[in-house]
Coordinates of C-alpha atoms and ligand atoms in Angstrom, one line a residue:
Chain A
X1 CA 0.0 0.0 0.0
X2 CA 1.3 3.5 -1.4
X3 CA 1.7 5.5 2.3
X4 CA 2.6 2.4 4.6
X5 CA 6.2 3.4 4.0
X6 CA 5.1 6.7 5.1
X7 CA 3.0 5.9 8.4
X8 CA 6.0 3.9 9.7
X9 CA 8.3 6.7 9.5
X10 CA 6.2 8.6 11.4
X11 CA 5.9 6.2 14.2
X12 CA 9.6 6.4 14.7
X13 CA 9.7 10.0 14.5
X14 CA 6.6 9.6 17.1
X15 CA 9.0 7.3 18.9
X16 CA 11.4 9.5 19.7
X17 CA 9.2 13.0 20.3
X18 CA 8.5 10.9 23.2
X19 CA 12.1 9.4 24.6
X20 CA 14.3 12.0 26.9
X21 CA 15.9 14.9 25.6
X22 CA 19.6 15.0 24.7
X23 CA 20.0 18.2 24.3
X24 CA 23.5 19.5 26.3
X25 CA 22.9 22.6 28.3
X26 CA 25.9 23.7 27.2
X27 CA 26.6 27.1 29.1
X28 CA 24.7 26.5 32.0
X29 CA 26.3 23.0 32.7
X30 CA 29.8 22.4 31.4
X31 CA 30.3 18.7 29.7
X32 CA 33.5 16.9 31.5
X33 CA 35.4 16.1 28.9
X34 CA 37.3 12.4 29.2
X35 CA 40.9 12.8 30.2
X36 CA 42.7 12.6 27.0
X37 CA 40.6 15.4 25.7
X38 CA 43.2 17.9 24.0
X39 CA 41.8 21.1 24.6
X40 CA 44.5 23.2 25.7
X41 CA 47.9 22.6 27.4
X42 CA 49.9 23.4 30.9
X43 CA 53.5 23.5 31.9
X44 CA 55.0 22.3 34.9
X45 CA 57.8 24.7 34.9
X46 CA 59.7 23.0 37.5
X47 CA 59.7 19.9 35.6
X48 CA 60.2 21.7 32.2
X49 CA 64.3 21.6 31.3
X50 CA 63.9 24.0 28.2
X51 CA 65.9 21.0 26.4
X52 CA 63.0 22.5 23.1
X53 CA 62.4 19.1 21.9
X54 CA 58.1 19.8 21.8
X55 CA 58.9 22.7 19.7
X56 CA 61.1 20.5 17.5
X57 CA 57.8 18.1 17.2
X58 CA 55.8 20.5 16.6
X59 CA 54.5 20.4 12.9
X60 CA 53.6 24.0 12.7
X61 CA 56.0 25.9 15.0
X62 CA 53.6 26.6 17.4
X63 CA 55.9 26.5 20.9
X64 CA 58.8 28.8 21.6
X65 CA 60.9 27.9 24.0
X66 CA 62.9 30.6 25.5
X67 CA 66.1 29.9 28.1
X68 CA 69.3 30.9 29.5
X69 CA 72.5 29.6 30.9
X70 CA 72.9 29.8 34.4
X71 CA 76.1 30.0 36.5
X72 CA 76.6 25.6 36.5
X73 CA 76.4 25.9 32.5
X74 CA 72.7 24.3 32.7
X75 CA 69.2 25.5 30.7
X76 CA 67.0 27.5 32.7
X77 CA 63.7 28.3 31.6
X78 CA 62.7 31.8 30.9
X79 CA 59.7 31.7 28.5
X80 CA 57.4 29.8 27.3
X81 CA 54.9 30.6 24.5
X82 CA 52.1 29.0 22.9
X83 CA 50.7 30.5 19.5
X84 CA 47.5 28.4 20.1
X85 CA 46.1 30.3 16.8
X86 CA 48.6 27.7 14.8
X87 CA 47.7 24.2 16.9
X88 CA 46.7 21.3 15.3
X89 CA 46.1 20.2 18.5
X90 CA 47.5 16.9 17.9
X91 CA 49.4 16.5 20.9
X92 CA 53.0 15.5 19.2
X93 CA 54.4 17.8 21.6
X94 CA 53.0 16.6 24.8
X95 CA 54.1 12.7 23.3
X96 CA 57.6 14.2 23.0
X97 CA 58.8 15.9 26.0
X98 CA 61.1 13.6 28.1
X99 CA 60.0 15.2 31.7
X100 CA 56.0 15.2 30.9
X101 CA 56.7 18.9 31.6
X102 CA 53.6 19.9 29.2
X103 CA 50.4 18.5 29.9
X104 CA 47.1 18.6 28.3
X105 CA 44.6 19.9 29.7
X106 CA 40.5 20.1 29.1
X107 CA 39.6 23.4 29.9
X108 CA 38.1 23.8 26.1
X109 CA 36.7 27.5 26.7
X110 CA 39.7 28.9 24.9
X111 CA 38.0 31.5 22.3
X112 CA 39.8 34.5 22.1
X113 CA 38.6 38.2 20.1
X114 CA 41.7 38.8 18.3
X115 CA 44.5 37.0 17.0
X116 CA 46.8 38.7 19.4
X117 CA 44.7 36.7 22.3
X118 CA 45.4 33.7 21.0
X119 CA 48.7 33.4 21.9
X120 CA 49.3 32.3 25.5
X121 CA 52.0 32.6 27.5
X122 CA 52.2 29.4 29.3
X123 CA 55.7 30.7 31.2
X124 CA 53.7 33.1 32.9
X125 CA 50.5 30.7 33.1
X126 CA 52.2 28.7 34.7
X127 CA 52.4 30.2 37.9
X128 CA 49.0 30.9 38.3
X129 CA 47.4 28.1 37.0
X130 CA 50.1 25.0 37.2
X131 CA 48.9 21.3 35.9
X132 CA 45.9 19.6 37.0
X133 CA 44.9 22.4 39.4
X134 CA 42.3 25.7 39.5
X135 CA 40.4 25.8 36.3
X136 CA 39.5 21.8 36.7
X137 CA 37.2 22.0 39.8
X138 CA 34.6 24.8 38.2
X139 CA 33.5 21.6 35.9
X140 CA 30.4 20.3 37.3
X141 CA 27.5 18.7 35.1
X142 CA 27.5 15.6 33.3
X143 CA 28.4 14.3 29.9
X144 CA 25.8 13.5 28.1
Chain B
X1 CA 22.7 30.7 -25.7
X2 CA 21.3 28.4 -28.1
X3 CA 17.2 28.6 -28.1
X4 CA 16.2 25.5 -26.9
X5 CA 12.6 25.1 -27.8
X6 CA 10.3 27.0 -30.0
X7 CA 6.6 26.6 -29.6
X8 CA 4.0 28.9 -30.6
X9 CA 5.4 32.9 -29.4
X10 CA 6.8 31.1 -26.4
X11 CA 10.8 30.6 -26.4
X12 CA 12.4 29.2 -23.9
X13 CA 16.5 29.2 -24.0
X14 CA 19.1 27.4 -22.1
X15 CA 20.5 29.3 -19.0
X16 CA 23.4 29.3 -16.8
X17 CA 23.2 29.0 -13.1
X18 CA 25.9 28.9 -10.6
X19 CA 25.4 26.6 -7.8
X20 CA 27.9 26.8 -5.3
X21 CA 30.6 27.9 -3.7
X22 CA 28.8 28.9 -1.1
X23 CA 25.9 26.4 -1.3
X24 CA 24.7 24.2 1.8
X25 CA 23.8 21.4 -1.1
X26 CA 27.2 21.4 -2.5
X27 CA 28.7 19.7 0.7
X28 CA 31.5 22.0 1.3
X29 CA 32.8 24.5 -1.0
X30 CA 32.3 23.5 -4.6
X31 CA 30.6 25.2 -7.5
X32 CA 29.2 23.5 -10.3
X33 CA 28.4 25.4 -13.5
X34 CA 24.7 24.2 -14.8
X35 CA 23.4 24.4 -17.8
X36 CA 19.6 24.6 -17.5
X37 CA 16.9 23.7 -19.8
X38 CA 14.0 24.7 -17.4
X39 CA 14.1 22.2 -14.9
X40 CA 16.5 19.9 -16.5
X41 CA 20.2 19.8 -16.6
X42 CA 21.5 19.9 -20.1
X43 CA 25.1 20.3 -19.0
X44 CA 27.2 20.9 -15.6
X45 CA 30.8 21.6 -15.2
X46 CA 32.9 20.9 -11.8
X47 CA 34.9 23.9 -10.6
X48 CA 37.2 22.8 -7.7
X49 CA 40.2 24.0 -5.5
X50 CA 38.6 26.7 -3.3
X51 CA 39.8 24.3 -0.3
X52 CA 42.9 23.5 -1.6
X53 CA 45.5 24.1 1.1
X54 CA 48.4 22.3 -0.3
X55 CA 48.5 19.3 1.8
X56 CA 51.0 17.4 -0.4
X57 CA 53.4 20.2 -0.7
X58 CA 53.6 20.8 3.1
X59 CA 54.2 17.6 4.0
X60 CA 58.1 18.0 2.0
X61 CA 58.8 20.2 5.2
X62 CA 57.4 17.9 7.8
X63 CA 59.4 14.7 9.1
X64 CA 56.9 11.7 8.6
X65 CA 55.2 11.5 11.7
X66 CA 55.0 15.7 11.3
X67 CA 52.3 15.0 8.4
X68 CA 50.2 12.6 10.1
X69 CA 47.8 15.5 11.9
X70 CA 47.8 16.6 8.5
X71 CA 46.5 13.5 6.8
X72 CA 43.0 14.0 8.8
X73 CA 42.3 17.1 7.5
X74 CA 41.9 15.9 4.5
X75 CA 38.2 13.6 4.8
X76 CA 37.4 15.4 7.8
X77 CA 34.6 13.2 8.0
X78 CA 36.9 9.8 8.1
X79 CA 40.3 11.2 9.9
X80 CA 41.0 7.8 11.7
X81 CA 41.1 6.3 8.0
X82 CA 43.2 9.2 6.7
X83 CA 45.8 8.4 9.2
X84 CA 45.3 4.6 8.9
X85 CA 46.2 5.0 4.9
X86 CA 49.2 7.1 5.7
X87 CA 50.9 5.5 8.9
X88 CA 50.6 2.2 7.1
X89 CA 52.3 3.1 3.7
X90 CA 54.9 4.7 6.3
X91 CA 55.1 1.6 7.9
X92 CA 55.3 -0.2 4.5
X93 CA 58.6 1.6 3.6
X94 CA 60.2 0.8 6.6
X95 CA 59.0 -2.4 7.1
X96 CA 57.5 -2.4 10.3
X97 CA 55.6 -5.2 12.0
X98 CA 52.9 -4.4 14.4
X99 CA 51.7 -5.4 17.5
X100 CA 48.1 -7.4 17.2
X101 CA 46.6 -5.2 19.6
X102 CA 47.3 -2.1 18.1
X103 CA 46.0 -3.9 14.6
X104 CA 42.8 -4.9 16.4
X105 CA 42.1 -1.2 18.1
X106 CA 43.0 0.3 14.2
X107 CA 40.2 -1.9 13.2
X108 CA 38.0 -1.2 15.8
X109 CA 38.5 2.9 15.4
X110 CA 38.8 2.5 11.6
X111 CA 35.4 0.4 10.8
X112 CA 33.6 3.1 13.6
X113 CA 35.1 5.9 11.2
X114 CA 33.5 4.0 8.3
X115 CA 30.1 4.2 10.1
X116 CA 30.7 7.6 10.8
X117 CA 31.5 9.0 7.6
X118 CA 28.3 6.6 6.3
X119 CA 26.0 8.5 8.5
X120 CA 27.0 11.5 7.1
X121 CA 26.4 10.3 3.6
X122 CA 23.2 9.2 4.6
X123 CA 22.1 11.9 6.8
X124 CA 23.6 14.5 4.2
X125 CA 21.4 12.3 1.1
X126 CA 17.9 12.6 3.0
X127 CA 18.4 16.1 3.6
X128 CA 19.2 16.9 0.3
X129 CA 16.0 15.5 -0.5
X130 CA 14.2 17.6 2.3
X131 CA 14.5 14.5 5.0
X132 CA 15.4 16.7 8.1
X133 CA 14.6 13.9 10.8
X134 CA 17.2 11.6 9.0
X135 CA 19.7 13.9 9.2
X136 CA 19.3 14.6 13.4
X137 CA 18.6 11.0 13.9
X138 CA 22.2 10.2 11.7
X139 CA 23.9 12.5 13.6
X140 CA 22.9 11.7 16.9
X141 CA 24.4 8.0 16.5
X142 CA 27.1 9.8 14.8
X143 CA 27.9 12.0 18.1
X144 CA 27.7 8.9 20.2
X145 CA 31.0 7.7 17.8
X146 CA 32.7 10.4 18.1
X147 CA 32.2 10.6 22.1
X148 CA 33.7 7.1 21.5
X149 CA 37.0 8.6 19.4
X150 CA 36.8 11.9 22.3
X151 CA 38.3 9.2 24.7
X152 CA 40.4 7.1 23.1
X153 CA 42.4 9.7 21.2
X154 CA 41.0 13.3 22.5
X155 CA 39.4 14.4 19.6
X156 CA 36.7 14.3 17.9
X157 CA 37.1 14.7 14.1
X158 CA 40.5 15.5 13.5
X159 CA 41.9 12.3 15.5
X160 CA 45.2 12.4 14.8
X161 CA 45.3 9.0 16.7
X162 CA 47.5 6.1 14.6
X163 CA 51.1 6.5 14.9
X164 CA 54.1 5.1 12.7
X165 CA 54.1 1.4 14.8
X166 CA 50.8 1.6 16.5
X167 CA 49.1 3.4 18.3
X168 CA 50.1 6.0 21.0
X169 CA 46.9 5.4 23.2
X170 CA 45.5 2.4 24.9
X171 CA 41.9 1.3 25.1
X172 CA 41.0 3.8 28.8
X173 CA 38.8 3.1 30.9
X174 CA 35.2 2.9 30.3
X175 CA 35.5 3.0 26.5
X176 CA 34.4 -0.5 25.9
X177 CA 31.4 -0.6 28.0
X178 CA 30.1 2.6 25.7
X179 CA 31.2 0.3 22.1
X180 CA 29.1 -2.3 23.7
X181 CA 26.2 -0.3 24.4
X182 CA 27.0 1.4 21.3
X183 CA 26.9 -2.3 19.5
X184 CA 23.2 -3.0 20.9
X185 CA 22.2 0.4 20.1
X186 CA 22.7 0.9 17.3
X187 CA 21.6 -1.9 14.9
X188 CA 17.8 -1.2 16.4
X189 CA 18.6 3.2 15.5
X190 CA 19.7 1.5 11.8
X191 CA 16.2 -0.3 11.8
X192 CA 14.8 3.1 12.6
X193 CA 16.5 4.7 9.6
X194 CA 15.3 1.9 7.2
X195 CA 11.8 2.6 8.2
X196 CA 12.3 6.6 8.3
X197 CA 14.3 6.8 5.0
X198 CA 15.0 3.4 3.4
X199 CA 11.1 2.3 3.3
X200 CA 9.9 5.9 2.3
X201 CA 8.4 6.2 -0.8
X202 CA 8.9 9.6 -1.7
X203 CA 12.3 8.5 -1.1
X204 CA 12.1 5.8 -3.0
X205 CA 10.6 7.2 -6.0
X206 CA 13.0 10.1 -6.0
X207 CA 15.6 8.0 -6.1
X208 CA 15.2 4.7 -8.0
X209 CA 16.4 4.7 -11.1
X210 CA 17.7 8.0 -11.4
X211 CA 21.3 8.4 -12.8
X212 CA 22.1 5.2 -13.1
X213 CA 25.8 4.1 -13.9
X214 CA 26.2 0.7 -15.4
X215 CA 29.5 -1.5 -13.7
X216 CA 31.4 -0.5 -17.1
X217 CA 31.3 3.5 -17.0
X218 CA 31.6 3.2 -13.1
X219 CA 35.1 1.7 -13.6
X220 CA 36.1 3.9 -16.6
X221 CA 36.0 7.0 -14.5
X222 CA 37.8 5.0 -12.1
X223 CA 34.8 4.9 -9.4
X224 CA 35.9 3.3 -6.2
X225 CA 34.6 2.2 -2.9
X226 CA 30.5 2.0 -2.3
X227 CA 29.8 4.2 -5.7
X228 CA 31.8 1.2 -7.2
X229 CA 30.0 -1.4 -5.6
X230 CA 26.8 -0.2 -6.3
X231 CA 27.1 -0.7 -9.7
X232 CA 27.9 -4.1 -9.7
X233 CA 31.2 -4.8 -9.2
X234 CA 32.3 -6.2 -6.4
X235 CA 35.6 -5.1 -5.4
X236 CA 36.6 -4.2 -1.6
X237 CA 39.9 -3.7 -0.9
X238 CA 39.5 -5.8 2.6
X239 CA 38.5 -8.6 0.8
X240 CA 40.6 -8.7 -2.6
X241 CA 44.0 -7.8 -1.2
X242 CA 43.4 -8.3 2.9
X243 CA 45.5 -5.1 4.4
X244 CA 46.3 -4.8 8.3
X245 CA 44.5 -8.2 9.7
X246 CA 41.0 -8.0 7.5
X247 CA 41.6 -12.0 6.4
X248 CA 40.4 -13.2 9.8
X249 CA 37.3 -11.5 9.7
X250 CA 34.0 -12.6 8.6
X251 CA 32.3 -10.2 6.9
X252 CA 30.1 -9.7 3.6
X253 CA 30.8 -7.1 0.4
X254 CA 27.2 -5.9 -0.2
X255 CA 27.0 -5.5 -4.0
X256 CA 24.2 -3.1 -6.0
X257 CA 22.4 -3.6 -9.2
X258 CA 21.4 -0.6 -10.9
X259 CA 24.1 1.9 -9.7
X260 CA 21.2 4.3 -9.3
X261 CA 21.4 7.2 -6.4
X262 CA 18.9 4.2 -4.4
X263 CA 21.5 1.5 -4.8
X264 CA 24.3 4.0 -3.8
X265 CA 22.8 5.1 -0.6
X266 CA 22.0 1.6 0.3
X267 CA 25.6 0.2 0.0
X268 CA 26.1 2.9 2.8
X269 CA 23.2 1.5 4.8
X270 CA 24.6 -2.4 4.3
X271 CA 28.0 -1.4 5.0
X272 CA 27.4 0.1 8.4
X273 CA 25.9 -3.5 9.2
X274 CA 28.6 -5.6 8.2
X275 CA 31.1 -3.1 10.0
X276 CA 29.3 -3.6 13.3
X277 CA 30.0 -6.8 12.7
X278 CA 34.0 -6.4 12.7
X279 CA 33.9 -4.4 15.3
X280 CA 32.1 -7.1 17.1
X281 CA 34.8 -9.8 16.3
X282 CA 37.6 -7.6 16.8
X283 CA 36.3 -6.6 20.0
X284 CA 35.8 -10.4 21.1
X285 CA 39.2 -11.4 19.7
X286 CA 41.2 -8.4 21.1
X287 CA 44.6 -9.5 22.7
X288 CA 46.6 -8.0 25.1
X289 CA 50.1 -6.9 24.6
X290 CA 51.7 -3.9 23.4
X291 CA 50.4 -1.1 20.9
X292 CA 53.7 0.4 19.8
X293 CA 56.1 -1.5 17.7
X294 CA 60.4 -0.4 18.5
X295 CA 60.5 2.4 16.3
X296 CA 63.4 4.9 16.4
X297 CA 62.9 8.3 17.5
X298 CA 64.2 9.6 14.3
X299 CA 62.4 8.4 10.7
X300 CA 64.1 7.7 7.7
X301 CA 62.8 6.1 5.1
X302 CA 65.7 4.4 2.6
X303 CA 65.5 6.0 -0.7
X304 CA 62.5 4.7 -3.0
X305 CA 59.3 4.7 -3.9
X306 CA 56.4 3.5 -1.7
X307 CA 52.4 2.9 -2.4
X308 CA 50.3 2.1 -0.1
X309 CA 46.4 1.5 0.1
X310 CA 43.6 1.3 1.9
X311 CA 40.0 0.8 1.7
X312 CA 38.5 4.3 3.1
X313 CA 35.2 5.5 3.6
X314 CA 34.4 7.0 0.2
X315 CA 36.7 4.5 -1.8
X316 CA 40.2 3.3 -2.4
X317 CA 42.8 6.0 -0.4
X318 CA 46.4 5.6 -1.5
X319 CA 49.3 7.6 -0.7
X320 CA 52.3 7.7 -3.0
X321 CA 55.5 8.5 -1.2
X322 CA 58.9 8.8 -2.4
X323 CA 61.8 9.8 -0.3
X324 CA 65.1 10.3 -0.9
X325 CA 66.6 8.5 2.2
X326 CA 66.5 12.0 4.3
X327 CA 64.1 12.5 7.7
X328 CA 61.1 14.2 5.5
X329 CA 59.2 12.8 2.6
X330 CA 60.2 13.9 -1.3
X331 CA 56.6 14.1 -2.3
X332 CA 53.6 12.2 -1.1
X333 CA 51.0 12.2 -3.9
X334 CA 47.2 11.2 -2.1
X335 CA 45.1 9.0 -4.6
X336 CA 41.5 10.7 -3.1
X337 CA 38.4 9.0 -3.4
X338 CA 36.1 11.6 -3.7
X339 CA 38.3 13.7 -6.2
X340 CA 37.4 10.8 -8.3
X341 CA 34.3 9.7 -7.5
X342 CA 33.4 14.1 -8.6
X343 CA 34.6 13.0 -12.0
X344 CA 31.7 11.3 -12.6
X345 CA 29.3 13.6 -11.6
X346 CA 28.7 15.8 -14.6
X347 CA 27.9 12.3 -16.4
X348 CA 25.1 11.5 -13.9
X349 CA 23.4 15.2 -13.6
X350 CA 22.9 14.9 -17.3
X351 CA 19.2 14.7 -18.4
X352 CA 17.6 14.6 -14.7
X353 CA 16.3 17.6 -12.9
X354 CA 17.7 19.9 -10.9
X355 CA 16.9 18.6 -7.9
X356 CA 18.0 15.1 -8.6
X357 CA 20.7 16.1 -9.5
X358 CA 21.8 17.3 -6.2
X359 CA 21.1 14.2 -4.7
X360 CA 23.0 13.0 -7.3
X361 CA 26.0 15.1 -5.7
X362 CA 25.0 13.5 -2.4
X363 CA 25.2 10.0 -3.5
X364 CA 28.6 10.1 -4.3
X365 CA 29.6 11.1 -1.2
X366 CA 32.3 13.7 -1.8
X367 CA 34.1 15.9 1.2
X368 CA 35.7 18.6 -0.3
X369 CA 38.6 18.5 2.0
X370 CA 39.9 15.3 0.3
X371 CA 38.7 16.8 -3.4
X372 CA 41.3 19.8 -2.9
X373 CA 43.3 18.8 -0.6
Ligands
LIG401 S1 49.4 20.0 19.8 FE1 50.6 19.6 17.9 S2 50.4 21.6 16.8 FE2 49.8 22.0 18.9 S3 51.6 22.7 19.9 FE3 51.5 20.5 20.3 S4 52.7 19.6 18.6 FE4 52.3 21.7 18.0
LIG402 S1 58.1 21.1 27.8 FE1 59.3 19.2 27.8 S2 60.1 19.0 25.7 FE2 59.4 21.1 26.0 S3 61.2 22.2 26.6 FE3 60.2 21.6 28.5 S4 61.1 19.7 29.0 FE4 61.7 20.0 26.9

């Protein structure tokens, strides 16, 4: 029968007017994003030895590493820059570095107004939000 | 403009209309020159490259694993598959072995790609034809795939996840219970889309039998993958020359008839099936062990010319890569499916209406990404 085809389709889409909404809420409750989300990254600047071998993974010369020879002859880190507006966000750098220095991180909120913005200084970033601390506990909600 | 018809004091001429680049129908951003007879298209040309970024070139100044993020943005819609393709002709050159469970979990991510970039194609094809509840229903299974892919490699579409060797990530936590709910989900939300789409007859009537291409044309313009299949000709890569571990699974090669825009978007339907059931096998099977093969630090490839191939989403992806012994690749040339698969497309808008023939454009199921690369 021409129409049967029809009437079945809209029993499904009856179907599912009725199952739960799936909407995300998005501003008003954060998703957690899993743990090997790459949404933006964090240096430990203790562990970080400026040997430059994350900018060297890098594919498109996002990281500058910035240093300076102290008194024993050994690297010091002095900067530490992120021009997030180039990241592939593939994580090659975090895979690379031979102290876990840079982490990533899934603080995703990361839009910026200008290009300028985009660039973080993760030297000075550092300080006030180190690895695994502050901007992680304001995630409440529930992935959907 | 040559007059067309004459009848009566009525003349009615050809006419030109641009379609694209800007043009939600047109799948990205493509522009097709029509040729209109009224309703009917009497002639279309394919103008490409406004997405060209110049993968290929870049990757002569990236060291090979450098290019791999690269390789997913080409079929945005398939990037596990993009970087299988690649990290496998790498691993070709060098002649790497890898580790069985890093084989199995390529597998497992690479047949969930396939059913992702499928429910695009589908979703895409219904709303072409003004089938908005296909398309939200498609992509809600779709999001539930890539909350799979969001924790096992981090991201979403641009994965990035297959490395020269293996794998850099293990299976976490939690991400097999979600493929096993996702494996008794989603065969009953497939059943759903057969009676929304598959069992619809406007759908039906809008799309049996219209541009057809016969097994012989389809391999003349070098069709490959499900547009292949559909009309006729059963080839699958998996099955004719088994890549990565594909020999021990069971699986069918569904095979069309008419190679009309029906038979095309029902290849795409079938296939999802028989890759649940891969993913089902591979899942039982999966061993334990490592996921990264000894690889040095530092890739060279010895001088030469490799090909390597895999079956992807939209058809047969190969990457041609000749290097010249040194830490980056020469040239890498990427045979892609959809830049292909467009060839055809002025062949099959011919004669049918304007509105077929943007299904027509659907069917084919091209990502502009891949087209210009
Ligand atoms: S994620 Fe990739 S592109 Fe971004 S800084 Fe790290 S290595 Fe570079
Ligand atoms: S983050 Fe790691 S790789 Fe980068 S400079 Fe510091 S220690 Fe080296």
């Amino acid at each position: 029968m021409f129409g049967e085809g029809l009437l079945k389709g809209l029993g499904v889409t009856i179907k599912h007017f009725f199952a739960p909404k799936i909407t995300e809420q998005y501003p008003e409750v954060k998703p957690k994003l899993p743990p090997l989300v790459k949404s933006r990254f964090r240096l430990n600047r203790e562990k970080c030895i400026a040997c430059g071998i994350c900018a060297n993974a890098c594919p498109n010369k996002v990281i500058t590493v910035n240093s300076e020879k102290d008194e024993n002859n050994k690297k010091r880190l002095t900067g530490y820059e992120m021009n997030l507006q180039y990241c592939l966000f593939c994580g090659l750098c975090v895979e690379s570095c031979p102290t876990k220095a840079i982490e990533i991180d899934q603080d995703f909120e990361l839009a910026a107004y200008t290009r300028e913005n985009t660039k973080m200084d993760m030297y000075k970033e550092a300080l006030t939000n180190p690895p695994g601390t502050a901007a992680k506990e304001d995630k409440g909600g529930k992935d959907a | 403009m040559a007059i067309a018809k004459q009848e009566g004091n009525f003349r009615t001429q050809e006419f030109i209309l641009n379609m694209g680049p800007q043009h939600p129908s047109t799948h990205g951003v493509y522009r097709a020159i029509l040729t209109l007879d009224g309703e009917y298209v009497v002639d279309l040309e394919n103008v490409i490259g406004y997405l060209h970024r110049g993968i290929e070139k870049l990757a002569e100044s990236r060291t090979y694993t450098q290019f791999i993020p690269y390789t997913d943005r080409m079929d945005y819609l398939a990037g596990m598959l993009n970087n299988w393709g690649y990290v496998m002709t790498v691993e070709k050159a060098l002649g790497l072995e890898i580790p069985e469970r890093a084989e199995y979990i390529r597998i497992i991510v690479g047949e969930l790609q396939r059913i992702a970039s499928h429910l695009v194609m589908v979703a895409s094809m219904a709303l072409d034809m003004n089938g908005y509840t296909a398309w939200m229903y498609a992509f809600y299974d779709r999001e539930k795939i890539l909350d799979l892919f969001e924790m096992i490699c981090g991201s979403r579409l641009t994965t990035s996840f297959m490395r020269v060797g293996g794998v850099p990530n293990d299976i976490p936590e939690g991400f097999l219970p979600k493929l096993e709910e996702f494996l008794k989900e989603f065969p009953k939300r497939l059943d759903d889309f057969d009676n929304v789409i598959t069992g619809n007859e406007i759908f039906i009537k809008r799309t049996k039998g219209i541009a057809p291409i016969d097994g012989e044309t389809a391999l003349d313009y070098g069709l490959t993958g499900p547009n292949l299949r559909a009309s006729g000709v059963n080839f699958d890569l998996r099955k004719v020359r088994p890549y990565s571990i594909y020999d021990r699974f069971d699986f069918e090669v569904p095979v069309g008839t008419n190679g009309d825009n029906f038979d095309r978007y029902n290849m795409r339907m079938l296939e999802m099936r028989q890759s649940l059931r891969i993913i089902r096998q591979a899942v039982d099977n999966l061993p334990e062990g490592s996921i990264m093969a000894k690889v040095p630090k530092v890739l060279r490839i010895p001088a030469g010319e490799t090909y390597g191939h895999i079956e992807g989403a939209k058809g047969i992806l190969g990457f041609y890569l000749v290097s010249d012994g040194g830490t980056k690749p020469y040239r890498i040339h990427v045979h892609a499916p959809s830049f292909v698969n467009l060839g055809i497309y002025p062949y099959m808008a011919k004669g049918t209406m304007l509105q077929d023939a943007i299904a027509s454009l659907a069917s084919i199921d091209i990502v502009l990404g891949e087209v210009d690369r």
